[in-house]
Short mmCIF file of C-alpha atoms in Angstrom, two decimals:
data_model
loop_
_atom_site.label_atom_id
_atom_site.label_comp_id
_atom_site.label_asym_id
_atom_site.label_seq_id
_atom_site.Cartn_x
_atom_site.Cartn_y
_atom_site.Cartn_z
CA MET A 1 12.42 33.98 -18.76
CA ASN A 2 10.54 35.73 -16.00
CA THR A 3 9.84 32.75 -13.76
CA LEU A 4 13.46 31.70 -13.92
CA SER A 5 14.76 34.98 -12.54
CA ALA A 6 12.02 34.99 -9.89
CA VAL A 7 13.13 31.50 -8.82
CA TRP A 8 16.74 32.69 -8.69
CA ASP A 9 15.65 35.68 -6.59
CA TRP A 10 13.86 33.37 -4.17
CA LEU A 11 16.86 31.09 -3.84
CA THR A 12 19.30 33.96 -3.30
CA THR A 13 17.19 35.79 -0.72
CA GLY A 14 18.84 35.17 2.63
CA ALA A 15 15.56 35.49 4.53
CA ASN A 16 14.22 32.36 2.80
CA TRP A 17 17.04 30.26 4.24
CA VAL A 18 16.79 31.07 7.94
CA GLY A 19 14.18 30.58 10.63
CA GLU A 20 11.54 27.94 11.34
CA ASN A 21 10.35 27.77 7.70
CA GLY A 22 13.76 28.43 6.17
CA VAL A 23 15.62 26.13 3.81
CA TRP A 24 18.29 25.18 6.37
CA HIS A 25 15.76 24.03 8.93
CA ARG A 26 13.75 22.10 6.33
CA LEU A 27 16.92 20.49 4.99
CA GLU A 28 17.86 19.39 8.48
CA GLN A 29 14.39 17.85 8.99
CA HIS A 30 14.67 16.10 5.63
CA LEU A 31 18.11 14.67 6.45
CA VAL A 32 17.14 13.48 9.92
CA LEU A 33 13.93 11.89 8.64
CA THR A 34 15.70 10.17 5.74
CA PHE A 35 18.57 8.70 7.72
CA ALA A 36 16.59 7.80 10.83
CA CYS A 37 14.09 5.88 8.70
CA LEU A 38 16.86 4.31 6.61
CA ALA A 39 18.51 3.01 9.78
CA LEU A 40 15.21 1.78 11.18
CA SER A 41 14.15 -0.06 8.03
CA ALA A 42 17.62 -1.56 7.54
CA LEU A 43 17.48 -2.80 11.12
CA ILE A 44 14.20 -4.57 10.32
CA ALA A 45 14.80 -5.73 6.74
CA LEU A 46 18.43 -6.81 6.60
CA PRO A 47 18.45 -9.46 9.37
CA VAL A 48 15.27 -10.98 7.91
CA ALA A 49 16.57 -10.92 4.32
CA LEU A 50 20.01 -12.29 5.17
CA THR A 51 18.53 -15.10 7.27
CA LEU A 52 15.96 -16.03 4.61
CA GLY A 53 18.59 -15.82 1.89
CA HIS A 54 20.94 -18.05 3.84
CA LEU A 55 18.20 -20.62 4.44
CA GLY A 56 16.95 -20.30 0.85
CA ARG A 57 13.38 -19.68 1.93
CA GLY A 58 10.95 -16.84 1.36
CA GLY A 59 11.71 -16.06 -2.29
CA ALA A 60 8.01 -15.62 -2.96
CA LEU A 61 7.81 -13.17 -0.07
CA ALA A 62 10.63 -11.08 -1.54
CA VAL A 63 9.05 -10.99 -5.00
CA ASN A 64 5.50 -10.31 -3.85
CA LEU A 65 6.47 -7.63 -1.38
CA ALA A 66 8.22 -5.69 -4.12
CA ASN A 67 5.32 -6.15 -6.57
CA VAL A 68 2.60 -5.19 -4.11
CA GLY A 69 4.69 -2.25 -2.93
CA ARG A 70 4.54 -0.66 -6.37
CA ALA A 71 0.76 -0.74 -6.55
CA VAL A 72 0.15 1.00 -3.22
CA PRO A 73 0.19 4.80 -3.50
CA THR A 74 2.47 6.32 -0.85
CA PHE A 75 0.24 9.37 -0.63
CA ALA A 76 -2.78 7.19 0.22
CA VAL A 77 -0.88 5.36 2.96
CA LEU A 78 0.33 8.66 4.44
CA VAL A 79 -3.23 10.01 4.61
CA LEU A 80 -4.65 6.73 5.95
CA LEU A 81 -2.08 6.70 8.76
CA LEU A 82 -2.75 10.36 9.48
CA LEU A 83 -6.45 9.63 10.05
CA THR A 84 -5.80 6.75 12.46
CA PRO A 85 -5.22 7.48 16.15
CA LEU A 86 -1.50 7.53 15.25
CA GLY A 87 -2.09 10.81 13.45
CA ARG A 88 -2.21 12.63 16.74
CA HIS A 89 1.37 11.68 17.50
CA GLY A 90 3.41 14.16 15.51
CA GLN A 91 5.78 12.58 13.00
CA TRP A 92 4.82 8.94 13.58
CA PRO A 93 2.49 8.50 10.57
CA THR A 94 5.27 9.81 8.32
CA ILE A 95 7.95 7.65 9.92
CA ILE A 96 5.85 4.49 9.66
CA ALA A 97 4.98 5.12 6.01
CA LEU A 98 8.63 5.85 5.17
CA VAL A 99 9.90 2.70 6.89
CA LEU A 100 7.15 0.59 5.31
CA PHE A 101 8.15 1.66 1.80
CA ALA A 102 11.89 1.43 2.38
CA ILE A 103 11.73 -2.21 3.47
CA PRO A 104 10.96 -3.88 0.07
CA PRO A 105 14.08 -2.71 -1.83
CA LEU A 106 16.31 -3.54 1.14
CA LEU A 107 14.72 -6.94 1.57
CA THR A 108 14.63 -8.04 -2.08
CA ASN A 109 18.16 -6.90 -2.91
CA ALA A 110 19.72 -8.49 0.17
CA TYR A 111 17.75 -11.69 -0.42
CA VAL A 112 18.74 -11.94 -4.08
CA GLY A 113 22.35 -11.13 -3.15
CA MET A 114 22.44 -14.07 -0.76
CA ARG A 115 20.73 -16.41 -3.24
CA GLU A 116 23.06 -15.52 -6.08
CA VAL A 117 26.24 -16.47 -4.30
CA ASP A 118 28.04 -18.99 -6.48
CA GLN A 119 26.97 -22.46 -5.31
CA ASP A 120 30.45 -23.86 -6.01
CA VAL A 121 31.87 -21.40 -3.51
CA VAL A 122 29.25 -22.45 -0.96
CA ARG A 123 30.06 -26.13 -1.50
CA ALA A 124 33.77 -25.42 -1.18
CA ALA A 125 33.21 -23.60 2.10
CA ARG A 126 31.12 -26.48 3.41
CA GLY A 127 33.80 -28.91 2.29
CA MET A 128 36.32 -26.95 4.34
CA GLY A 129 34.17 -27.73 7.34
CA MET A 130 32.51 -24.35 7.88
CA THR A 131 29.38 -24.34 9.99
CA GLY A 132 26.19 -22.65 8.74
CA THR A 133 26.90 -19.48 10.70
CA GLN A 134 30.50 -19.28 9.52
CA LEU A 135 29.38 -19.85 5.95
CA ALA A 136 26.82 -17.04 6.21
CA TRP A 137 29.12 -14.47 7.79
CA ARG A 138 32.44 -15.22 6.10
CA VAL A 139 31.28 -16.21 2.62
CA GLU A 140 27.70 -15.37 1.74
CA VAL A 141 27.30 -11.93 3.35
CA PRO A 142 30.57 -10.50 1.93
CA LEU A 143 29.69 -11.82 -1.54
CA ALA A 144 26.14 -10.50 -1.26
CA PHE A 145 27.29 -7.08 -0.08
CA PRO A 146 27.28 -5.28 -3.45
CA LEU A 147 23.59 -6.02 -3.91
CA VAL A 148 22.86 -5.16 -0.27
CA LEU A 149 24.47 -1.78 -0.93
CA THR A 150 22.39 -1.32 -4.08
CA GLY A 151 19.29 -1.97 -1.98
CA ILE A 152 20.40 0.64 0.53
CA ARG A 153 20.98 3.17 -2.26
CA ILE A 154 17.54 2.55 -3.78
CA ALA A 155 15.92 2.78 -0.35
CA ALA A 156 17.75 6.02 0.49
CA VAL A 157 16.77 7.80 -2.74
CA GLN A 158 13.22 6.58 -2.30
CA LEU A 159 13.18 7.85 1.28
CA VAL A 160 14.20 11.31 0.07
CA ALA A 161 11.22 11.23 -2.30
CA THR A 162 8.80 9.92 0.30
CA ALA A 163 9.97 12.47 2.88
CA THR A 164 9.12 15.15 0.29
CA LEU A 165 5.63 13.75 -0.09
CA ALA A 166 5.18 13.78 3.69
CA ALA A 167 4.85 17.57 3.43
CA LEU A 168 1.41 17.01 1.88
CA VAL A 169 0.19 15.55 5.17
CA GLY A 170 1.83 18.20 7.32
CA GLY A 171 5.21 16.55 7.83
CA GLY A 172 8.44 18.56 7.80
CA GLY A 173 11.24 18.50 5.26
CA LEU A 174 11.99 20.31 2.02
CA GLY A 175 8.60 19.39 0.57
CA ARG A 176 7.09 21.93 2.94
CA ILE A 177 8.64 24.74 0.88
CA ILE A 178 6.75 23.42 -2.16
CA THR A 179 3.40 22.99 -0.39
CA ALA A 180 3.75 26.39 1.25
CA GLY A 181 4.41 27.82 -2.21
CA PHE A 182 1.18 26.25 -3.49
CA ASN A 183 -0.75 27.71 -0.55
CA LEU A 184 0.69 31.15 -1.29
CA ALA A 185 0.04 30.65 -5.03
CA SER A 186 3.71 31.57 -5.50
CA THR A 187 5.09 29.74 -8.53
CA PRO A 188 8.66 30.97 -7.88
CA GLN A 189 8.63 29.44 -4.40
CA VAL A 190 7.11 26.17 -5.68
CA VAL A 191 9.78 25.86 -8.36
CA ALA A 192 12.57 26.92 -5.99
CA GLY A 193 11.49 24.21 -3.53
CA ALA A 194 11.31 21.67 -6.36
CA VAL A 195 14.84 22.58 -7.46
CA LEU A 196 16.13 22.11 -3.91
CA VAL A 197 14.41 18.72 -3.59
CA ALA A 198 15.63 17.54 -7.01
CA VAL A 199 19.21 18.62 -6.27
CA PHE A 200 19.05 16.88 -2.88
CA ALA A 201 17.77 13.64 -4.43
CA LEU A 202 20.40 13.70 -7.17
CA LEU A 203 23.17 14.41 -4.62
CA MET A 204 22.00 11.45 -2.55
CA GLU A 205 22.14 9.19 -5.60
CA ALA A 206 25.57 10.57 -6.56
CA ALA A 207 26.93 10.05 -3.04
CA PHE A 208 25.98 6.39 -3.08
CA GLU A 209 27.33 6.00 -6.59
CA LEU A 210 30.63 7.36 -5.32
CA VAL A 211 30.65 4.95 -2.38
CA GLU A 212 29.96 2.03 -4.71
CA ARG A 213 32.74 3.09 -7.06
CA ARG A 214 35.40 3.99 -4.51
CA ALA A 215 34.78 1.21 -2.03
CA PRO A 216 37.18 -1.75 -1.76
CA GLY A 217 36.74 -4.50 -4.31
CA TRP A 218 34.62 -6.88 -2.28
CA VAL A 219 32.08 -4.13 -1.61
CA ARG A 220 31.84 -3.11 -5.25
CA GLY A 221 31.76 -6.56 -6.80
CA ARG A 222 29.10 -6.82 -9.46
CA ALA A 223 26.74 -4.21 -8.06
CA ARG A 224 23.83 -3.37 -10.37
CA MET B 1 -38.38 20.72 16.99
CA THR B 2 -35.35 19.56 15.10
CA ALA B 3 -34.95 16.04 13.79
CA PRO B 4 -32.40 13.91 15.65
CA PRO B 5 -29.10 13.60 13.77
CA PRO B 6 -29.07 10.51 11.56
CA ASP B 7 -27.18 7.59 13.04
CA ASP B 8 -25.56 6.09 9.97
CA CYS B 9 -21.98 5.28 9.12
CA LEU B 10 -21.50 8.67 7.43
CA ALA B 11 -22.42 10.49 10.63
CA ARG B 12 -20.19 8.16 12.67
CA ASN B 13 -17.36 8.69 10.17
CA ASP B 14 -16.65 4.96 9.83
CA TRP B 15 -13.81 3.69 7.65
CA ILE B 16 -16.09 1.35 5.74
CA CYS B 17 -19.43 2.81 4.75
CA GLY B 18 -21.99 1.45 2.26
CA GLU B 19 -23.93 4.68 2.56
CA TYR B 20 -20.91 6.51 1.16
CA LEU B 21 -20.68 4.20 -1.84
CA SER B 22 -24.33 4.64 -2.76
CA THR B 23 -24.58 8.40 -2.25
CA ARG B 24 -21.27 9.33 -3.91
CA ARG B 25 -21.33 6.86 -6.76
CA GLN B 26 -21.07 9.55 -9.43
CA ILE B 27 -18.16 11.31 -7.73
CA LEU B 28 -16.27 8.03 -7.37
CA LEU B 29 -16.98 7.07 -10.97
CA ASP B 30 -15.71 10.42 -12.24
CA ALA B 31 -12.55 10.12 -10.15
CA VAL B 32 -11.87 6.58 -11.38
CA LEU B 33 -12.39 7.74 -14.95
CA GLN B 34 -9.99 10.67 -14.54
CA HIS B 35 -7.47 8.37 -12.86
CA LEU B 36 -7.65 5.90 -15.74
CA GLN B 37 -7.38 8.62 -18.37
CA LEU B 38 -4.34 10.23 -16.75
CA THR B 39 -2.60 6.87 -16.29
CA VAL B 40 -3.32 5.42 -19.72
CA VAL B 41 -2.56 8.61 -21.66
CA SER B 42 0.72 9.17 -19.82
CA VAL B 43 1.98 5.60 -20.24
CA ALA B 44 0.96 5.68 -23.91
CA LEU B 45 2.86 8.96 -24.34
CA GLY B 46 5.83 7.42 -22.57
CA LEU B 47 5.70 4.44 -24.94
CA VAL B 48 5.56 6.72 -28.00
CA ILE B 49 8.76 8.42 -26.82
CA ALA B 50 10.49 5.31 -25.46
CA VAL B 51 10.30 3.07 -28.54
CA PRO B 52 12.22 5.44 -30.88
CA LEU B 53 14.68 6.19 -28.06
CA ALA B 54 15.35 2.48 -27.55
CA LEU B 55 15.70 1.89 -31.30
CA LEU B 56 18.08 4.85 -31.56
CA ALA B 57 20.14 3.56 -28.65
CA ARG B 58 20.42 0.20 -30.40
CA ARG B 59 21.36 1.59 -33.82
CA ARG B 60 23.86 4.15 -32.57
CA ARG B 61 25.81 2.51 -29.77
CA TRP B 62 27.22 5.76 -28.40
CA THR B 63 23.72 6.99 -27.50
CA VAL B 64 23.10 4.14 -25.01
CA GLY B 65 24.95 5.89 -22.17
CA PRO B 66 23.30 9.31 -22.54
CA VAL B 67 19.80 7.86 -23.08
CA LEU B 68 19.94 5.57 -20.04
CA GLY B 69 21.74 8.22 -17.98
CA ILE B 70 19.24 11.00 -18.66
CA THR B 71 16.14 8.84 -18.15
CA THR B 72 17.57 7.50 -14.88
CA LEU B 73 18.36 11.05 -13.79
CA ILE B 74 14.73 12.04 -14.42
CA TYR B 75 13.56 8.99 -12.46
CA THR B 76 15.54 10.14 -9.42
CA ILE B 77 13.54 13.37 -9.03
CA PRO B 78 10.76 12.97 -6.41
CA SER B 79 7.23 13.21 -7.84
CA LEU B 80 6.19 16.29 -5.87
CA ALA B 81 9.27 18.11 -7.17
CA MET B 82 8.71 16.82 -10.72
CA PHE B 83 5.15 18.15 -10.88
CA SER B 84 6.30 21.43 -9.34
CA LEU B 85 9.18 21.83 -11.81
CA LEU B 86 6.72 21.48 -14.71
CA LEU B 87 4.39 24.11 -13.22
CA PRO B 88 5.83 27.12 -15.12
CA PHE B 89 5.35 25.27 -18.42
CA TYR B 90 1.89 23.78 -18.06
CA GLY B 91 0.25 25.60 -15.12
CA LEU B 92 -2.38 23.79 -13.05
CA SER B 93 -3.45 21.37 -15.77
CA ALA B 94 -3.96 17.70 -16.54
CA THR B 95 -1.17 18.02 -19.13
CA LEU B 96 1.30 18.70 -16.32
CA VAL B 97 0.42 15.40 -14.62
CA VAL B 98 0.50 13.47 -17.91
CA VAL B 99 3.92 14.85 -18.91
CA GLY B 100 5.35 14.17 -15.45
CA LEU B 101 4.13 10.58 -15.41
CA ALA B 102 5.27 9.98 -18.99
CA LEU B 103 8.77 11.15 -18.05
CA TYR B 104 8.84 8.66 -15.17
CA SER B 105 7.73 5.77 -17.38
CA LEU B 106 10.61 6.42 -19.80
CA THR B 107 13.26 4.81 -17.58
CA LEU B 108 11.39 1.55 -17.16
CA LEU B 109 10.25 1.37 -20.79
CA VAL B 110 13.54 2.23 -22.49
CA ARG B 111 15.53 -0.15 -20.26
CA ASN B 112 13.21 -3.05 -20.85
CA ILE B 113 12.74 -2.53 -24.60
CA LEU B 114 16.53 -2.34 -24.99
CA ALA B 115 17.04 -5.43 -22.84
CA GLY B 116 14.41 -7.26 -24.90
CA LEU B 117 16.03 -6.30 -28.22
CA ASN B 118 19.48 -7.22 -26.96
CA GLY B 119 18.14 -10.57 -25.82
CA VAL B 120 16.99 -11.63 -29.28
CA PRO B 121 19.04 -14.73 -30.16
CA THR B 122 21.64 -14.11 -32.85
CA GLY B 123 20.47 -17.28 -34.60
CA ALA B 124 16.99 -15.85 -35.12
CA LYS B 125 18.41 -12.67 -36.62
CA GLU B 126 20.76 -14.58 -38.92
CA ALA B 127 17.94 -16.86 -40.06
CA ALA B 128 15.83 -13.80 -40.92
CA ARG B 129 18.69 -12.26 -42.86
CA GLY B 130 19.28 -15.56 -44.64
CA MET B 131 15.64 -15.60 -45.71
CA GLY B 132 16.22 -12.23 -47.35
CA TYR B 133 14.51 -10.00 -44.77
CA GLY B 134 15.51 -6.34 -44.92
CA PRO B 135 16.40 -4.48 -41.69
CA THR B 136 12.89 -3.01 -41.27
CA ARG B 137 11.07 -6.27 -41.94
CA GLN B 138 13.48 -8.09 -39.65
CA LEU B 139 12.83 -5.54 -36.88
CA LEU B 140 9.05 -5.65 -37.21
CA THR B 141 8.48 -9.36 -37.74
CA VAL B 142 11.36 -10.99 -35.84
CA GLU B 143 13.08 -8.74 -33.31
CA LEU B 144 10.17 -6.77 -31.85
CA PRO B 145 7.96 -9.85 -31.29
CA LEU B 146 10.84 -11.68 -29.59
CA ALA B 147 11.60 -8.61 -27.47
CA LEU B 148 7.94 -8.33 -26.46
CA PRO B 149 7.96 -10.33 -23.18
CA THR B 150 10.75 -8.23 -21.66
CA ALA B 151 9.26 -5.00 -23.01
CA MET B 152 5.86 -5.95 -21.59
CA ALA B 153 7.39 -6.56 -18.16
CA GLY B 154 8.60 -2.95 -18.24
CA LEU B 155 5.23 -1.70 -19.47
CA ARG B 156 3.46 -3.48 -16.63
CA ILE B 157 5.75 -2.01 -13.96
CA ALA B 158 5.45 1.45 -15.54
CA THR B 159 1.64 1.23 -15.59
CA VAL B 160 1.31 0.03 -12.01
CA SER B 161 3.71 2.76 -10.84
CA ALA B 162 1.79 5.40 -12.82
CA VAL B 163 -1.49 4.43 -11.14
CA ALA B 164 0.08 4.98 -7.72
CA LEU B 165 1.81 8.22 -8.74
CA THR B 166 -1.29 9.79 -10.31
CA THR B 167 -2.59 10.40 -6.78
CA VAL B 168 0.15 13.02 -6.24
CA GLY B 169 -1.41 14.99 -9.12
CA ALA B 170 -3.94 16.09 -6.48
CA ILE B 171 -1.47 18.87 -5.67
CA VAL B 172 -2.49 20.58 -8.95
CA GLY B 173 -6.09 19.35 -8.82
CA TYR B 174 -5.69 16.54 -11.37
CA GLY B 175 -5.02 13.46 -9.31
CA GLY B 176 -8.07 11.31 -10.07
CA LEU B 177 -8.72 9.34 -6.89
CA GLY B 178 -5.92 11.32 -5.28
CA ASN B 179 -8.24 14.35 -5.32
CA LEU B 180 -10.71 12.43 -3.14
CA ILE B 181 -7.90 11.34 -0.80
CA TYR B 182 -6.67 14.94 -0.52
CA ALA B 183 -10.16 16.31 0.12
CA GLY B 184 -10.89 13.47 2.55
CA MET B 185 -7.74 14.27 4.51
CA ASN B 186 -8.72 17.90 4.99
CA SER B 187 -12.23 16.98 6.17
CA PHE B 188 -11.17 13.83 8.11
CA PHE B 189 -13.59 11.85 5.91
CA LYS B 190 -12.36 8.31 6.59
CA ALA B 191 -14.70 6.39 4.27
CA GLN B 192 -13.67 8.57 1.32
CA VAL B 193 -9.92 8.15 1.97
CA LEU B 194 -10.12 4.38 2.40
CA THR B 195 -12.46 3.82 -0.56
CA ALA B 196 -10.31 5.91 -2.90
CA SER B 197 -7.11 4.20 -1.70
CA VAL B 198 -8.53 0.73 -2.22
CA LEU B 199 -9.83 1.72 -5.68
CA CYS B 200 -6.29 2.84 -6.62
CA VAL B 201 -4.90 -0.58 -5.80
CA VAL B 202 -7.79 -2.28 -7.63
CA ILE B 203 -7.13 -0.20 -10.77
CA ALA B 204 -3.44 -1.10 -10.63
CA VAL B 205 -4.18 -4.82 -10.30
CA VAL B 206 -6.81 -4.78 -13.09
CA LEU B 207 -4.54 -2.91 -15.54
CA ASP B 208 -1.67 -5.28 -14.69
CA LEU B 209 -3.84 -8.33 -15.40
CA LEU B 210 -5.12 -6.80 -18.66
CA LEU B 211 -1.54 -6.23 -19.82
CA LEU B 212 -0.62 -9.77 -18.81
CA GLY B 213 -3.56 -11.04 -20.89
CA ALA B 214 -2.48 -8.91 -23.86
CA GLU B 215 1.03 -10.32 -23.56
CA ARG B 216 -0.32 -13.89 -23.63
CA LEU B 217 -2.38 -13.11 -26.73
CA LEU B 218 0.53 -11.45 -28.51
CA THR B 219 3.04 -14.24 -27.80
CA PRO B 220 1.19 -17.48 -28.66
CA TRP B 221 4.47 -19.33 -29.26
CA ARG B 222 5.39 -19.04 -25.61
CA ARG B 223 2.35 -20.99 -24.47
CA ALA B 224 3.71 -24.20 -25.98
CA SER B 225 6.54 -24.47 -23.48
CA ARG B 226 4.58 -23.49 -20.41
CA ARG B 227 5.85 -26.27 -18.19
CA ALA B 228 9.46 -25.38 -18.84
CA ARG B 229 8.70 -21.75 -18.17
CA VAL B 230 7.02 -22.37 -14.84
CA ARG B 231 10.12 -24.16 -13.66
CA SER B 232 12.41 -21.26 -14.52
CA ARG B 233 10.04 -18.49 -13.51
CA ALA B 234 10.82 -18.22 -9.81
CA GLY B 235 14.50 -17.51 -10.37
CA ALA B 236 13.92 -15.16 -13.30
CA GLY B 237 11.26 -13.23 -11.37
CA ILE B 238 13.60 -12.52 -8.52
CA ARG B 239 16.39 -11.47 -10.85
CA ARG B 240 14.14 -9.06 -12.77
CA LEU B 241 13.27 -7.24 -9.55
CA VAL B 242 16.86 -6.32 -9.01
CA ALA B 243 17.35 -5.18 -12.60
CA ALA B 244 14.46 -2.73 -12.25
CA PRO B 245 15.09 0.57 -10.48
CA GLY B 246 13.25 1.17 -7.21
CA ARG B 247 9.68 2.34 -7.00
CA ARG B 248 8.94 5.99 -7.47
CA THR B 249 7.27 8.13 -4.81
#
């Protein structure tokens, strides 16, 4: 097939990998954006989710946040943020949109993880005289960890996808190769960019899968 | 002498603008229609593929792994990449968007139909067999109706996700309201971007409610035990969220 060999040619041309618009630079942007936003959203979502889960409050919040999140198009939020005064500040619209959409999976999974801790275990810990804080840190959080990790995996893969979409509003990352390909009307470049993004997303998923499988027992637990 | 520039919300480029709604009614209507068509056709296509896949996975146990694995793999690919990967096959067409969205809906649909079928109580199946029902009749009149609530939950999530994802189709010119958002971004037309975004969410909510209504109509036996269901709903709702894979972007 003609397109296939053209895509291969694009991917194996060294000039496409170096420089400001090269694959390496775009990959670096994509990685930085993904992990910076993952850290930021985890910093916001996890303390809230673990506290609410421990107290047993806010279940409706967790459910509704996840439901509403699905109905809101990421692309629309990216463009809306771009047109606000924030849009003049470089990457901020992208970062805010990414963090906003990474919070629901982190929050719901951590919350459910805390809620699903076996109540007999909780009662036993209380019977041993543990205080609320001790119970949370020594019993509930370790038992909830598999689901927390699942939330982090879902958020990370989603961040890779959202970072790709950010290219549509002028953000960096691998998506830029695709949008540039569309602007040049170059199908080989569009497809080559898509292959790179797809491989990156699948590798991210596989990496987390590996962590979940190889991690010590208490981390793995009953993840999924 | 030239007339002074009009001082309306369009000229001021306000976010909310009644003038915009009245002057661009036709454009908005066309975009909503295209959005609905793309969403509904793609989810319907997804359903047509997902039902046989789920039935196959149930009949032949060894196919469960590959079917779930491959559909999950597809779901991992970001939407912009998915539409771009289909470009050599379909070009800049509505078909490209429909096929891409249908592929995404497969994961949610297959998982939920399978979960629904697996959740049918053994007693119900044995009773049907005892009454002399053949496998096909048992499937159509006993198992599928009992699997319906779980399957419908998947269909609702798939539909709501598809509404949001259709906007990305703007990259190939078939994004329904996404086209207006894309054009509005390039011209800094705030009213158009906000109106189209809000309409997207409205479409998602309306379709979700319609499917919920259809589910109620199709499962009259569940209405009888409403009070019991309300009590167990909160816990089940939370659990279902975790079973479903994350949202697609």
